[in-house]
Amino acid sequence: MVRLYGIPGCGPCEIVKMFLAQKGVPFEFVNARQDPEAARKISELVGSPTAGVVLEWNGKVEAIRGVSPATLNAWLARYQAEQTLASS
């Protein structure tokens, strides 16, 4: 399960939510407005909740700034490779 840290309605967050859903990646959205720990992670890794998103899975944390098809597809390739290794 991927945890997506962000705030409701932010452009990058909504794009990543749609991307994950389209690719069939199970995820949980963590609202940084309601979760102080999520707000801290976002602040440390991307600066502002609207500057990018933070994804967490299998003990890894990755910040994605400049959400674009290229950055999302690169993340997905890394995620899928790790999932394949984990299931081997």
PDB file of C-alpha atoms in Angstrom:
ATOM      1  CA  MET A   1       0.000   0.000   0.000  1.00  0.00           C
ATOM      2  CA  VAL A   2       1.334   3.400  -0.997  1.00  0.00           C
ATOM      3  CA  ARG A   3       0.698   6.380   1.263  1.00  0.00           C
ATOM      4  CA  LEU A   4       0.281   9.655  -0.594  1.00  0.00           C
ATOM      5  CA  TYR A   5       0.814  12.706   1.596  1.00  0.00           C
ATOM      6  CA  GLY A   6      -0.835  15.921   0.441  1.00  0.00           C
ATOM      7  CA  ILE A   7      -3.736  18.279   0.859  1.00  0.00           C
ATOM      8  CA  PRO A   8      -7.175  17.910  -0.702  1.00  0.00           C
ATOM      9  CA  GLY A   9      -7.643  19.899  -3.870  1.00  0.00           C
ATOM     10  CA  CYS A  10      -3.963  20.615  -4.554  1.00  0.00           C
ATOM     11  CA  GLY A  11      -3.185  20.166  -8.237  1.00  0.00           C
ATOM     12  CA  PRO A  12      -0.181  17.838  -7.894  1.00  0.00           C
ATOM     13  CA  CYS A  13      -2.007  15.715  -5.298  1.00  0.00           C
ATOM     14  CA  GLU A  14      -5.052  15.269  -7.492  1.00  0.00           C
ATOM     15  CA  ILE A  15      -2.897  14.340 -10.503  1.00  0.00           C
ATOM     16  CA  VAL A  16      -0.995  11.718  -8.501  1.00  0.00           C
ATOM     17  CA  LYS A  17      -4.234  10.278  -7.063  1.00  0.00           C
ATOM     18  CA  MET A  18      -5.633   9.890 -10.589  1.00  0.00           C
ATOM     19  CA  PHE A  19      -2.359   8.382 -11.840  1.00  0.00           C
ATOM     20  CA  LEU A  20      -2.196   5.803  -9.051  1.00  0.00           C
ATOM     21  CA  ALA A  21      -5.838   4.858  -9.554  1.00  0.00           C
ATOM     22  CA  GLN A  22      -5.392   4.502 -13.330  1.00  0.00           C
ATOM     23  CA  LYS A  23      -2.317   2.303 -12.858  1.00  0.00           C
ATOM     24  CA  GLY A  24      -4.046   0.113 -10.270  1.00  0.00           C
ATOM     25  CA  VAL A  25      -1.623   1.023  -7.481  1.00  0.00           C
ATOM     26  CA  PRO A  26      -3.324   0.642  -4.091  1.00  0.00           C
ATOM     27  CA  PHE A  27      -2.928   3.851  -2.116  1.00  0.00           C
ATOM     28  CA  GLU A  28      -4.112   5.750   0.915  1.00  0.00           C
ATOM     29  CA  PHE A  29      -4.344   9.545   0.822  1.00  0.00           C
ATOM     30  CA  VAL A  30      -3.046  11.177   4.016  1.00  0.00           C
ATOM     31  CA  ASN A  31      -4.443  14.671   4.498  1.00  0.00           C
ATOM     32  CA  ALA A  32      -1.677  16.959   5.770  1.00  0.00           C
ATOM     33  CA  ARG A  33      -4.282  19.430   7.032  1.00  0.00           C
ATOM     34  CA  GLN A  34      -5.484  16.814   9.505  1.00  0.00           C
ATOM     35  CA  ASP A  35      -2.260  14.902  10.173  1.00  0.00           C
ATOM     36  CA  PRO A  36       0.648  16.873  11.701  1.00  0.00           C
ATOM     37  CA  GLU A  37       3.153  14.125  10.860  1.00  0.00           C
ATOM     38  CA  ALA A  38       2.119  14.266   7.193  1.00  0.00           C
ATOM     39  CA  ALA A  39       2.461  18.049   7.213  1.00  0.00           C
ATOM     40  CA  ARG A  40       5.968  17.725   8.675  1.00  0.00           C
ATOM     41  CA  LYS A  41       7.036  15.191   6.017  1.00  0.00           C
ATOM     42  CA  ILE A  42       5.777  17.397   3.213  1.00  0.00           C
ATOM     43  CA  SER A  43       7.402  20.482   4.692  1.00  0.00           C
ATOM     44  CA  GLU A  44      10.768  18.734   5.063  1.00  0.00           C
ATOM     45  CA  LEU A  45      10.790  17.056   1.662  1.00  0.00           C
ATOM     46  CA  VAL A  46       9.087  19.469  -0.737  1.00  0.00           C
ATOM     47  CA  GLY A  47       8.683  22.680   1.241  1.00  0.00           C
ATOM     48  CA  SER A  48       5.043  23.356   0.496  1.00  0.00           C
ATOM     49  CA  PRO A  49       2.069  21.011   0.030  1.00  0.00           C
ATOM     50  CA  THR A  50       1.421  22.556  -3.380  1.00  0.00           C
ATOM     51  CA  ALA A  51       5.061  22.158  -4.530  1.00  0.00           C
ATOM     52  CA  GLY A  52       4.833  18.399  -4.912  1.00  0.00           C
ATOM     53  CA  VAL A  53       3.827  15.213  -3.179  1.00  0.00           C
ATOM     54  CA  VAL A  54       5.387  12.670  -0.856  1.00  0.00           C
ATOM     55  CA  LEU A  55       4.911   8.964  -1.485  1.00  0.00           C
ATOM     56  CA  GLU A  56       5.737   6.272   1.057  1.00  0.00           C
ATOM     57  CA  TRP A  57       5.802   2.528   0.456  1.00  0.00           C
ATOM     58  CA  ASN A  58       7.718  -0.482   1.752  1.00  0.00           C
ATOM     59  CA  GLY A  59       9.658   1.709   4.169  1.00  0.00           C
ATOM     60  CA  LYS A  60      10.733   4.128   1.440  1.00  0.00           C
ATOM     61  CA  VAL A  61       9.844   7.809   1.240  1.00  0.00           C
ATOM     62  CA  GLU A  62      10.114   9.762  -1.994  1.00  0.00           C
ATOM     63  CA  ALA A  63       9.284  13.358  -2.790  1.00  0.00           C
ATOM     64  CA  ILE A  64       8.089  14.162  -6.278  1.00  0.00           C
ATOM     65  CA  ARG A  65       8.379  17.768  -7.358  1.00  0.00           C
ATOM     66  CA  GLY A  66       7.232  18.945 -10.726  1.00  0.00           C
ATOM     67  CA  VAL A  67       4.610  16.243 -11.130  1.00  0.00           C
ATOM     68  CA  SER A  68       4.647  15.238 -14.793  1.00  0.00           C
ATOM     69  CA  PRO A  69       4.028  12.085 -16.817  1.00  0.00           C
ATOM     70  CA  ALA A  70       7.800  11.490 -16.958  1.00  0.00           C
ATOM     71  CA  THR A  71       8.335  11.771 -13.197  1.00  0.00           C
ATOM     72  CA  LEU A  72       5.281   9.655 -12.407  1.00  0.00           C
ATOM     73  CA  ASN A  73       6.195   6.933 -14.903  1.00  0.00           C
ATOM     74  CA  ALA A  74       9.764   6.853 -13.557  1.00  0.00           C
ATOM     75  CA  TRP A  75       8.410   6.451 -10.019  1.00  0.00           C
ATOM     76  CA  LEU A  76       6.012   3.720 -11.189  1.00  0.00           C
ATOM     77  CA  ALA A  77       8.875   1.787 -12.817  1.00  0.00           C
ATOM     78  CA  ARG A  78      10.850   1.878  -9.542  1.00  0.00           C
ATOM     79  CA  TYR A  79       7.771   0.883  -7.542  1.00  0.00           C
ATOM     80  CA  GLN A  80       6.918  -2.026  -9.842  1.00  0.00           C
ATOM     81  CA  ALA A  81      10.515  -3.272  -9.854  1.00  0.00           C
ATOM     82  CA  GLU A  82      10.538  -3.320  -6.061  1.00  0.00           C
ATOM     83  CA  GLN A  83       7.170  -5.073  -5.939  1.00  0.00           C
ATOM     84  CA  THR A  84       8.514  -7.730  -8.307  1.00  0.00           C
ATOM     85  CA  LEU A  85      11.615  -8.244  -6.140  1.00  0.00           C
ATOM     86  CA  ALA A  86       9.520  -8.413  -2.985  1.00  0.00           C
ATOM     87  CA  SER A  87       7.269 -11.113  -4.416  1.00  0.00           C
ATOM     88  CA  SER A  88      10.182 -13.237  -5.713  1.00  0.00           C
TER      89      SER A  88
END
